[in-house]
mmCIF file of C-alpha atoms and ligand atoms in Angstrom:
data_model
loop_
_atom_site.group_PDB
_atom_site.id
_atom_site.type_symbol
_atom_site.label_atom_id
_atom_site.label_comp_id
_atom_site.label_asym_id
_atom_site.label_seq_id
_atom_site.Cartn_x
_atom_site.Cartn_y
_atom_site.Cartn_z
ATOM 1 C CA UNK A 318 -32.171 -21.320 18.271
ATOM 2 C CA UNK A 319 -31.518 -19.625 15.112
ATOM 3 C CA UNK A 320 -28.317 -20.543 13.034
ATOM 4 C CA UNK A 321 -25.558 -18.109 13.237
ATOM 5 C CA UNK A 322 -24.034 -16.219 10.344
ATOM 6 C CA UNK A 323 -20.867 -18.245 8.977
ATOM 7 C CA UNK A 324 -17.781 -15.907 8.597
ATOM 8 C CA UNK A 325 -14.454 -17.152 6.876
ATOM 9 C CA UNK A 326 -11.385 -15.252 7.704
ATOM 10 C CA UNK A 327 -9.017 -15.765 4.706
ATOM 11 C CA UNK A 328 -5.579 -15.465 7.114
ATOM 12 C CA UNK A 329 -4.569 -16.105 10.773
ATOM 13 C CA UNK A 330 -5.169 -12.801 12.545
ATOM 14 C CA UNK A 331 -4.944 -12.189 16.482
ATOM 15 C CA UNK A 332 -7.585 -13.813 18.285
ATOM 16 C CA UNK A 333 -8.569 -11.136 20.648
ATOM 17 C CA UNK A 334 -9.594 -8.513 17.693
ATOM 18 C CA UNK A 335 -12.334 -10.755 16.711
ATOM 19 C CA UNK A 336 -14.337 -10.040 19.825
ATOM 20 C CA UNK A 337 -17.237 -8.250 17.874
ATOM 21 C CA UNK A 338 -17.374 -11.141 15.515
ATOM 22 C CA UNK A 339 -17.451 -14.126 17.855
ATOM 23 C CA UNK A 340 -20.547 -12.847 19.468
ATOM 24 C CA UNK A 341 -22.512 -12.900 16.605
ATOM 25 C CA UNK A 342 -21.203 -15.517 14.140
ATOM 26 C CA UNK A 343 -19.749 -18.919 13.713
ATOM 27 C CA UNK A 344 -16.055 -18.197 12.543
ATOM 28 C CA UNK A 345 -13.759 -20.108 10.345
ATOM 29 C CA UNK A 346 -10.608 -19.236 9.487
ATOM 30 C CA UNK A 347 -7.380 -20.175 7.263
ATOM 31 C CA UNK A 348 -4.442 -21.307 9.654
ATOM 32 C CA UNK A 349 -1.834 -19.682 8.156
ATOM 33 C CA UNK A 350 -0.432 -16.298 8.943
ATOM 34 C CA UNK A 351 1.971 -15.934 5.743
ATOM 35 C CA UNK A 352 0.727 -18.373 3.208
ATOM 36 C CA UNK A 353 -2.571 -17.350 1.510
ATOM 37 C CA UNK A 354 -5.760 -19.344 1.293
ATOM 38 C CA UNK A 355 -5.649 -21.608 -1.770
ATOM 39 C CA UNK A 356 -8.170 -20.204 -4.418
ATOM 40 C CA UNK A 357 -10.144 -23.504 -4.467
ATOM 41 C CA UNK A 358 -10.645 -23.329 -0.347
ATOM 42 C CA UNK A 359 -11.741 -19.751 -0.646
ATOM 43 C CA UNK A 360 -14.127 -20.760 -3.342
ATOM 44 C CA UNK A 361 -15.535 -23.505 -1.105
ATOM 45 C CA UNK A 362 -15.838 -21.249 2.057
ATOM 46 C CA UNK A 363 -17.168 -18.581 -0.193
ATOM 47 C CA UNK A 364 -20.122 -20.781 -0.923
ATOM 48 C CA UNK A 365 -21.235 -20.912 2.943
ATOM 49 C CA UNK A 366 -20.017 -17.747 3.781
ATOM 50 C CA UNK A 367 -22.441 -14.692 5.130
ATOM 51 C CA UNK A 368 -19.545 -12.730 5.414
ATOM 52 C CA UNK A 369 -15.641 -12.779 4.439
ATOM 53 C CA UNK A 370 -13.006 -11.113 6.117
ATOM 54 C CA UNK A 371 -10.317 -10.883 3.427
ATOM 55 C CA UNK A 372 -6.555 -9.824 2.451
ATOM 56 C CA UNK A 373 -5.197 -7.837 -0.525
ATOM 57 C CA UNK A 374 -4.015 -11.081 -1.980
ATOM 58 C CA UNK A 375 -7.615 -12.506 -2.205
ATOM 59 C CA UNK A 376 -9.287 -12.156 -5.366
ATOM 60 C CA UNK A 377 -13.018 -11.316 -5.101
ATOM 61 C CA UNK A 378 -14.167 -11.738 -8.349
ATOM 62 C CA UNK A 379 -17.508 -12.459 -10.340
ATOM 63 C CA UNK A 380 -16.542 -16.378 -10.262
ATOM 64 C CA UNK A 381 -16.549 -16.143 -6.606
ATOM 65 C CA UNK A 382 -19.568 -13.771 -6.309
ATOM 66 C CA UNK A 383 -21.411 -16.117 -8.443
ATOM 67 C CA UNK A 384 -20.950 -18.955 -6.083
ATOM 68 C CA UNK A 385 -21.655 -17.195 -2.700
ATOM 69 C CA UNK A 386 -25.639 -17.013 -2.490
ATOM 70 C CA UNK A 387 -25.601 -16.092 1.000
ATOM 71 C CA UNK A 388 -22.795 -13.488 0.914
ATOM 72 C CA UNK A 389 -23.646 -10.273 2.453
ATOM 73 C CA UNK A 390 -20.415 -8.657 3.382
ATOM 74 C CA UNK A 391 -16.514 -8.811 2.219
ATOM 75 C CA UNK A 392 -14.189 -6.570 4.543
ATOM 76 C CA UNK A 393 -10.697 -6.313 3.563
ATOM 77 C CA UNK A 394 -7.839 -5.742 5.833
ATOM 78 C CA UNK A 395 -6.453 -2.635 3.692
ATOM 79 C CA UNK A 396 -7.566 0.599 2.700
ATOM 80 C CA UNK A 397 -7.177 -0.424 -0.979
ATOM 81 C CA UNK A 398 -9.478 -2.614 -2.418
ATOM 82 C CA UNK A 399 -8.103 -3.215 -6.003
ATOM 83 C CA UNK A 400 -8.461 -6.884 -5.258
ATOM 84 C CA UNK A 401 -12.451 -6.570 -5.135
ATOM 85 C CA UNK A 402 -14.570 -6.335 -8.088
ATOM 86 C CA UNK A 403 -16.582 -3.450 -6.476
ATOM 87 C CA UNK A 404 -19.274 -3.151 -9.217
ATOM 88 C CA UNK A 405 -19.881 -6.837 -9.318
ATOM 89 C CA UNK A 406 -20.262 -6.957 -5.598
ATOM 90 C CA UNK A 407 -22.840 -3.948 -5.739
ATOM 91 C CA UNK A 408 -24.598 -5.409 -8.412
ATOM 92 C CA UNK A 409 -25.105 -8.648 -6.357
ATOM 93 C CA UNK A 410 -26.136 -6.566 -2.964
ATOM 94 C CA UNK A 411 -22.682 -7.314 -1.202
ATOM 95 C CA UNK A 412 -21.484 -4.596 1.083
ATOM 96 C CA UNK A 413 -17.561 -3.943 0.796
ATOM 97 C CA UNK A 414 -15.727 -2.463 3.564
ATOM 98 C CA UNK A 415 -11.873 -1.240 3.988
ATOM 99 C CA UNK A 416 -9.675 0.056 6.666
ATOM 100 C CA UNK A 417 -9.203 3.685 6.134
ATOM 101 C CA UNK A 418 -8.006 6.050 8.713
ATOM 102 C CA UNK A 419 -6.621 3.910 11.065
ATOM 103 C CA UNK A 420 -3.574 3.262 8.993
ATOM 104 C CA UNK A 421 -2.920 6.665 7.930
ATOM 105 C CA UNK A 422 -0.175 7.740 10.123
ATOM 106 C CA UNK A 423 1.591 4.266 10.178
ATOM 107 C CA UNK A 424 1.469 4.094 6.372
ATOM 108 C CA UNK A 425 2.736 7.891 6.374
ATOM 109 C CA UNK A 426 5.380 6.756 8.723
ATOM 110 C CA UNK A 427 6.791 3.921 6.724
ATOM 111 C CA UNK A 428 6.665 6.233 3.457
ATOM 112 C CA UNK A 429 8.646 8.722 4.754
ATOM 113 C CA UNK A 430 11.059 6.345 6.454
ATOM 114 C CA UNK A 431 11.429 4.587 3.041
ATOM 115 C CA UNK A 432 12.085 8.038 1.448
ATOM 116 C CA UNK A 433 14.866 8.606 4.101
ATOM 117 C CA UNK A 434 16.550 5.301 3.995
ATOM 118 C CA UNK A 435 16.840 5.794 0.053
ATOM 119 C CA UNK A 436 17.926 9.180 0.019
ATOM 120 C CA UNK A 437 20.638 8.522 2.846
ATOM 121 C CA UNK A 438 21.676 4.748 1.781
ATOM 122 C CA UNK A 439 20.536 3.650 5.123
ATOM 123 C CA UNK A 440 20.266 -0.080 4.354
ATOM 124 C CA UNK A 441 23.351 -0.108 2.179
ATOM 125 C CA UNK A 442 25.365 1.602 4.601
ATOM 126 C CA UNK A 443 23.894 -0.739 7.457
ATOM 127 C CA UNK A 444 24.965 -3.659 5.365
ATOM 128 C CA UNK A 445 28.377 -2.031 4.554
ATOM 129 C CA UNK A 446 29.304 -2.156 8.184
ATOM 130 C CA UNK A 447 27.822 -5.750 9.072
ATOM 131 C CA UNK A 448 29.569 -7.192 6.176
ATOM 132 C CA UNK A 449 32.911 -5.905 7.718
ATOM 133 C CA UNK A 450 33.497 -3.702 4.437
ATOM 134 C CA UNK A 451 34.195 -0.428 6.761
ATOM 135 C CA UNK A 452 37.866 0.432 6.634
ATOM 136 C CA UNK A 453 38.032 3.885 7.392
ATOM 137 C CA UNK A 454 36.146 7.190 7.783
ATOM 138 C CA UNK A 455 36.028 8.759 4.081
ATOM 139 C CA UNK A 456 34.580 12.350 2.923
ATOM 140 C CA UNK A 457 32.128 10.599 0.683
ATOM 141 C CA UNK A 458 31.631 7.243 2.297
ATOM 142 C CA UNK A 459 28.051 6.516 1.697
ATOM 143 C CA UNK A 460 27.140 10.062 0.632
ATOM 144 C CA UNK A 461 23.338 10.251 -0.040
ATOM 145 C CA UNK A 462 21.013 13.118 -0.970
ATOM 146 C CA UNK A 463 19.773 15.884 1.342
ATOM 147 C CA UNK A 464 15.817 15.519 2.282
ATOM 148 C CA UNK A 465 15.496 18.963 4.234
ATOM 149 C CA UNK A 466 14.691 22.246 1.977
ATOM 150 C CA UNK A 467 14.328 19.825 -1.109
ATOM 151 C CA UNK A 468 10.898 19.095 -3.087
ATOM 152 C CA UNK A 469 8.826 16.552 -2.630
ATOM 153 C CA UNK A 470 6.157 15.618 -5.204
ATOM 154 C CA UNK A 471 3.232 13.424 -3.978
ATOM 155 C CA UNK A 472 1.182 11.402 -6.451
ATOM 156 C CA UNK A 473 -2.252 10.850 -4.718
ATOM 157 C CA UNK A 474 -3.111 13.612 -2.177
ATOM 158 C CA UNK A 475 -5.709 11.623 -0.024
ATOM 159 C CA UNK A 476 -5.665 11.160 3.719
ATOM 160 C CA UNK A 477 -1.834 9.278 3.477
ATOM 161 C CA UNK A 478 -0.345 11.776 0.983
ATOM 162 C CA UNK A 479 -1.624 14.620 3.244
ATOM 163 C CA UNK A 480 -0.003 12.944 6.264
ATOM 164 C CA UNK A 481 3.322 12.392 4.240
ATOM 165 C CA UNK A 482 3.072 16.097 3.319
ATOM 166 C CA UNK A 483 2.660 16.884 7.079
ATOM 167 C CA UNK A 484 6.020 15.016 7.781
ATOM 168 C CA UNK A 485 7.555 16.933 4.841
ATOM 169 C CA UNK A 486 6.833 20.120 6.647
ATOM 170 C CA UNK A 487 8.874 19.165 9.533
ATOM 171 C CA UNK A 488 12.040 18.796 6.953
ATOM 172 C CA UNK A 489 11.124 22.148 5.696
ATOM 173 C CA UNK A 490 10.309 20.714 2.190
ATOM 174 C CA UNK A 491 8.842 22.303 -0.523
ATOM 175 C CA UNK A 492 5.664 20.375 -1.364
ATOM 176 C CA UNK A 493 4.033 19.626 -4.698
ATOM 177 C CA UNK A 494 1.308 17.569 -5.359
ATOM 178 C CA UNK A 495 -1.171 15.856 -7.976
ATOM 179 C CA UNK A 496 -4.237 14.564 -7.630
ATOM 180 C CA UNK A 497 -7.716 13.818 -9.190
ATOM 181 C CA UNK A 498 -8.756 16.816 -7.431
ATOM 182 C CA UNK A 499 -7.529 19.720 -5.444
ATOM 183 C CA UNK A 500 -6.826 19.175 -1.770
ATOM 184 C CA UNK A 501 -7.519 22.677 -0.364
ATOM 185 C CA UNK A 502 -6.875 21.693 3.156
ATOM 186 C CA UNK A 503 -3.537 20.120 2.307
ATOM 187 C CA UNK A 504 -2.897 23.515 0.382
ATOM 188 C CA UNK A 505 -4.006 25.612 3.387
ATOM 189 C CA UNK A 506 -2.474 23.906 6.264
ATOM 190 C CA UNK A 507 0.632 22.367 4.990
ATOM 191 C CA UNK A 508 1.198 24.942 2.099
ATOM 192 C CA UNK A 509 1.133 21.888 -0.440
ATOM 193 C CA UNK A 510 1.037 23.379 -4.366
ATOM 194 C CA UNK A 511 -1.104 21.654 -6.439
ATOM 195 C CA UNK A 512 0.505 21.156 -9.975
ATOM 196 C CA UNK A 513 0.233 19.335 -13.194
ATOM 197 C CA UNK A 514 1.784 15.881 -13.429
ATOM 198 C CA UNK A 515 4.406 17.131 -15.842
ATOM 199 C CA UNK A 516 5.369 20.058 -13.498
ATOM 200 C CA UNK A 517 5.423 17.653 -10.533
ATOM 201 C CA UNK A 518 7.763 15.211 -12.510
ATOM 202 C CA UNK A 519 10.198 18.072 -13.679
ATOM 203 C CA UNK A 520 10.527 19.962 -10.370
ATOM 204 C CA UNK A 521 10.312 17.304 -7.631
ATOM 205 C CA UNK A 522 13.639 15.725 -6.054
ATOM 206 C CA UNK A 523 11.351 12.880 -4.609
ATOM 207 C CA UNK A 524 8.406 11.801 -6.355
ATOM 208 C CA UNK A 525 6.248 9.863 -3.957
ATOM 209 C CA UNK A 526 3.269 7.535 -5.314
ATOM 210 C CA UNK A 527 0.380 7.169 -2.964
ATOM 211 C CA UNK A 528 -2.327 6.962 -5.465
ATOM 212 C CA UNK A 529 -4.893 3.945 -5.558
ATOM 213 C CA UNK A 530 -4.662 1.536 -8.249
ATOM 214 C CA UNK A 531 -7.396 2.396 -10.621
ATOM 215 C CA UNK A 532 -7.906 2.098 -14.339
ATOM 216 C CA UNK A 533 -6.191 5.621 -14.605
ATOM 217 C CA UNK A 534 -3.302 5.069 -12.669
ATOM 218 C CA UNK A 535 -2.540 1.410 -14.093
ATOM 219 C CA UNK A 536 1.203 1.765 -15.533
ATOM 220 C CA UNK A 537 1.339 5.514 -14.711
ATOM 221 C CA UNK A 538 4.976 5.547 -14.420
ATOM 222 C CA UNK A 539 6.120 4.556 -17.780
ATOM 223 C CA UNK A 540 9.549 5.030 -19.269
ATOM 224 C CA UNK A 541 8.504 8.268 -20.769
ATOM 225 C CA UNK A 542 7.631 9.386 -17.295
ATOM 226 C CA UNK A 543 10.776 8.588 -15.749
ATOM 227 C CA UNK A 544 12.618 10.709 -18.326
ATOM 228 C CA UNK A 545 10.858 13.683 -17.385
ATOM 229 C CA UNK A 546 12.247 13.462 -13.820
ATOM 230 C CA UNK A 547 15.631 15.086 -12.771
ATOM 231 C CA UNK A 548 18.446 12.809 -12.927
ATOM 232 C CA UNK A 549 18.760 13.390 -9.315
ATOM 233 C CA UNK A 550 15.116 11.980 -8.684
ATOM 234 C CA UNK A 551 14.199 9.424 -6.113
ATOM 235 C CA UNK A 552 11.142 7.620 -6.759
ATOM 236 C CA UNK A 553 9.194 6.006 -3.854
ATOM 237 C CA UNK A 554 6.311 3.857 -4.299
ATOM 238 C CA UNK A 555 3.801 2.967 -1.320
ATOM 239 C CA UNK A 556 0.719 2.396 -3.297
ATOM 240 C CA UNK A 557 0.248 -0.476 -5.659
ATOM 241 C CA UNK A 558 3.121 -2.219 -7.707
ATOM 242 C CA UNK A 559 0.655 -2.079 -10.564
ATOM 243 C CA UNK A 560 1.049 1.829 -11.092
ATOM 244 C CA UNK A 561 4.677 1.252 -12.422
ATOM 245 C CA UNK A 562 6.114 -0.257 -15.415
ATOM 246 C CA UNK A 563 8.891 -2.253 -13.554
ATOM 247 C CA UNK A 564 10.984 -3.076 -16.503
ATOM 248 C CA UNK A 565 11.011 0.868 -17.344
ATOM 249 C CA UNK A 566 11.981 1.469 -13.863
ATOM 250 C CA UNK A 567 14.625 -0.941 -13.816
ATOM 251 C CA UNK A 568 16.017 0.655 -16.880
ATOM 252 C CA UNK A 569 15.879 4.213 -15.714
ATOM 253 C CA UNK A 570 17.701 3.143 -12.576
ATOM 254 C CA UNK A 571 20.516 1.308 -14.475
ATOM 255 C CA UNK A 572 20.866 3.953 -17.091
ATOM 256 C CA UNK A 573 21.125 6.653 -14.270
ATOM 257 C CA UNK A 574 17.889 8.343 -15.993
ATOM 258 C CA UNK A 575 16.793 8.530 -12.145
ATOM 259 C CA UNK A 576 18.803 8.243 -8.869
ATOM 260 C CA UNK A 577 17.339 5.871 -6.838
ATOM 261 C CA UNK A 578 13.711 4.186 -5.765
ATOM 262 C CA UNK A 579 12.342 3.044 -2.588
ATOM 263 C CA UNK A 580 9.608 0.546 -3.118
ATOM 264 C CA UNK A 581 7.148 -1.146 -0.503
ATOM 265 C CA UNK A 582 4.971 -2.717 -3.176
ATOM 266 C CA UNK A 583 5.456 -4.798 -6.482
ATOM 267 C CA UNK A 584 3.377 -5.926 -9.464
ATOM 268 C CA UNK A 585 3.845 -9.464 -8.279
ATOM 269 C CA UNK A 586 3.814 -9.963 -4.608
ATOM 270 C CA UNK A 587 5.956 -11.491 -3.347
ATOM 271 C CA UNK A 588 8.304 -10.343 -5.580
ATOM 272 C CA UNK A 589 11.068 -13.017 -6.798
ATOM 273 C CA UNK A 590 14.469 -12.447 -4.855
ATOM 274 C CA UNK A 591 15.742 -13.061 -8.408
ATOM 275 C CA UNK A 592 13.875 -9.938 -9.653
ATOM 276 C CA UNK A 593 16.470 -7.732 -11.716
ATOM 277 C CA UNK A 594 15.121 -4.489 -9.526
ATOM 278 C CA UNK A 595 16.335 -6.149 -6.434
ATOM 279 C CA UNK A 596 19.911 -6.355 -7.767
ATOM 280 C CA UNK A 597 20.419 -2.411 -8.015
ATOM 281 C CA UNK A 598 22.219 -0.866 -5.010
ATOM 282 C CA UNK A 599 19.950 2.046 -5.567
ATOM 283 C CA UNK A 600 16.783 0.228 -4.933
ATOM 284 C CA UNK A 601 15.388 -0.031 -1.246
ATOM 285 C CA UNK A 602 12.764 -2.883 -1.185
ATOM 286 C CA UNK A 603 10.324 -3.727 1.423
ATOM 287 C CA UNK A 604 7.777 -6.435 1.483
ATOM 288 C CA UNK A 605 4.502 -4.388 1.394
ATOM 289 C CA UNK A 606 4.651 -3.313 5.155
ATOM 290 C CA UNK A 607 3.193 0.323 4.893
ATOM 291 C CA UNK A 608 0.474 -0.185 7.569
ATOM 292 C CA UNK A 609 2.242 -2.963 9.494
ATOM 293 C CA UNK A 610 2.667 -2.020 13.003
ATOM 294 C CA UNK A 611 1.290 -4.014 15.759
ATOM 295 C CA UNK A 612 -1.100 -1.554 16.999
ATOM 296 C CA UNK A 613 -2.187 -0.437 13.427
ATOM 297 C CA UNK A 614 -2.845 -3.841 12.200
ATOM 298 C CA UNK A 615 -4.575 -5.038 15.287
ATOM 299 C CA UNK A 616 -6.753 -1.677 14.918
ATOM 300 C CA UNK A 617 -7.443 -2.616 11.388
ATOM 301 C CA UNK A 618 -8.448 -6.235 12.338
ATOM 302 C CA UNK A 619 -10.728 -4.962 15.002
ATOM 303 C CA UNK A 620 -12.420 -2.488 12.261
ATOM 304 C CA UNK A 621 -12.872 -5.477 9.924
ATOM 305 C CA UNK A 622 -14.596 -7.579 12.579
ATOM 306 C CA UNK A 623 -16.925 -4.558 13.842
ATOM 307 C CA UNK A 624 -17.750 -3.837 10.149
ATOM 308 C CA UNK A 625 -18.549 -7.453 9.361
ATOM 309 C CA UNK A 626 -20.487 -7.903 12.636
ATOM 310 C CA UNK A 627 -22.303 -4.603 12.123
ATOM 311 C CA UNK A 628 -23.491 -5.615 8.461
ATOM 312 C CA UNK A 629 -24.565 -9.132 9.474
ATOM 313 C CA UNK A 630 -26.655 -7.826 12.383
ATOM 314 C CA UNK A 631 -28.271 -5.099 10.016
ATOM 315 C CA UNK A 632 -26.613 -2.174 11.174
ATOM 316 C CA UNK A 633 -24.190 0.175 8.845
ATOM 317 C CA UNK A 634 -20.584 -0.696 8.566
ATOM 318 C CA UNK A 635 -18.241 2.059 9.664
ATOM 319 C CA UNK A 636 -16.205 2.108 6.905
ATOM 320 C CA UNK A 637 -17.932 1.433 3.368
ATOM 321 C CA UNK A 638 -16.378 1.304 -0.010
ATOM 322 C CA UNK A 639 -18.997 3.276 -2.257
ATOM 323 C CA UNK A 640 -19.152 2.057 -5.769
HETATM 324 C C1 DGY B 1057 -3.495 -0.918 1.961
HETATM 325 O O1 DGY B 1057 -4.236 -0.836 3.186
HETATM 326 O O2 DGY B 1057 -3.999 -0.873 1.087
HETATM 327 C C2 DGY B 1057 -2.052 -1.398 2.249
HETATM 328 O O3 DGY B 1057 -1.444 -1.529 1.204
HETATM 329 C C3 DGY B 1057 -1.955 -2.520 3.327
HETATM 330 O O4 DGY B 1057 -0.786 -2.524 3.882
#
């Protein structure tokens, strides 16, 4: 009997989502759900692995790839793959897969919810009630900013950006976007208007970043950029923390250069509870849960399983990252 391929899963994931893999591979898994696999363990496992089922917190770099002689596929449980050195993987003939499409609507829902929570001060207001601070109804109690009929500026008009724009049409918002290339479908179907980054910053009430982390987008949101926004602007980030200079953002929020921020992602995750951004009342912070609904996370796990199984069986994966 021929030996089954060896697959290592870097986190505990729902067992039932692994059915396609179980049929064809010997599976080993890190047993923790919330604690990432230690780097040393990952390196040891990679030495034996034909396939790796990875998370965005696992660094798949040259060092790992150089010590993984049998590795054929790395499948990431995320649409983003900035944790993987794609060029190095491609050079070694390792196929890289991600999980687009299945998470688009769920991530767009969360992004819009974060925008609404920040604009309407939902978290602050809910805490106010729970902490027993609510004494009386008052004309301007927890008064936030309107969302309907305002201008949303979406940076990164891919699948998730378009799904956020679709939600914005339901709020009669004026939709601007900035992207590497024009998205004519979003223009035709959603009335989105392609503008320069500068115009988007100047005209938007809500600036929503959904651009992937690349060399071009790293530290895109600097102090200078925040100073170009309206003083009433609210910044939402649901892509990657490293697109923002967090010190510049903190200052902009403290000094009233912009009015609020809703952040699902941070440069360092998990962000320290001591981080100065978390002390600000005008910040809503979430623990990177963009695609985190039960349904979607299970679908993502199933897609990762099928992608690994396909590659290991010599078939085409459903969703491959092109170098
Ligand atoms: C992704 O898929 O890249 C998300 O950030 C994970 O929730």
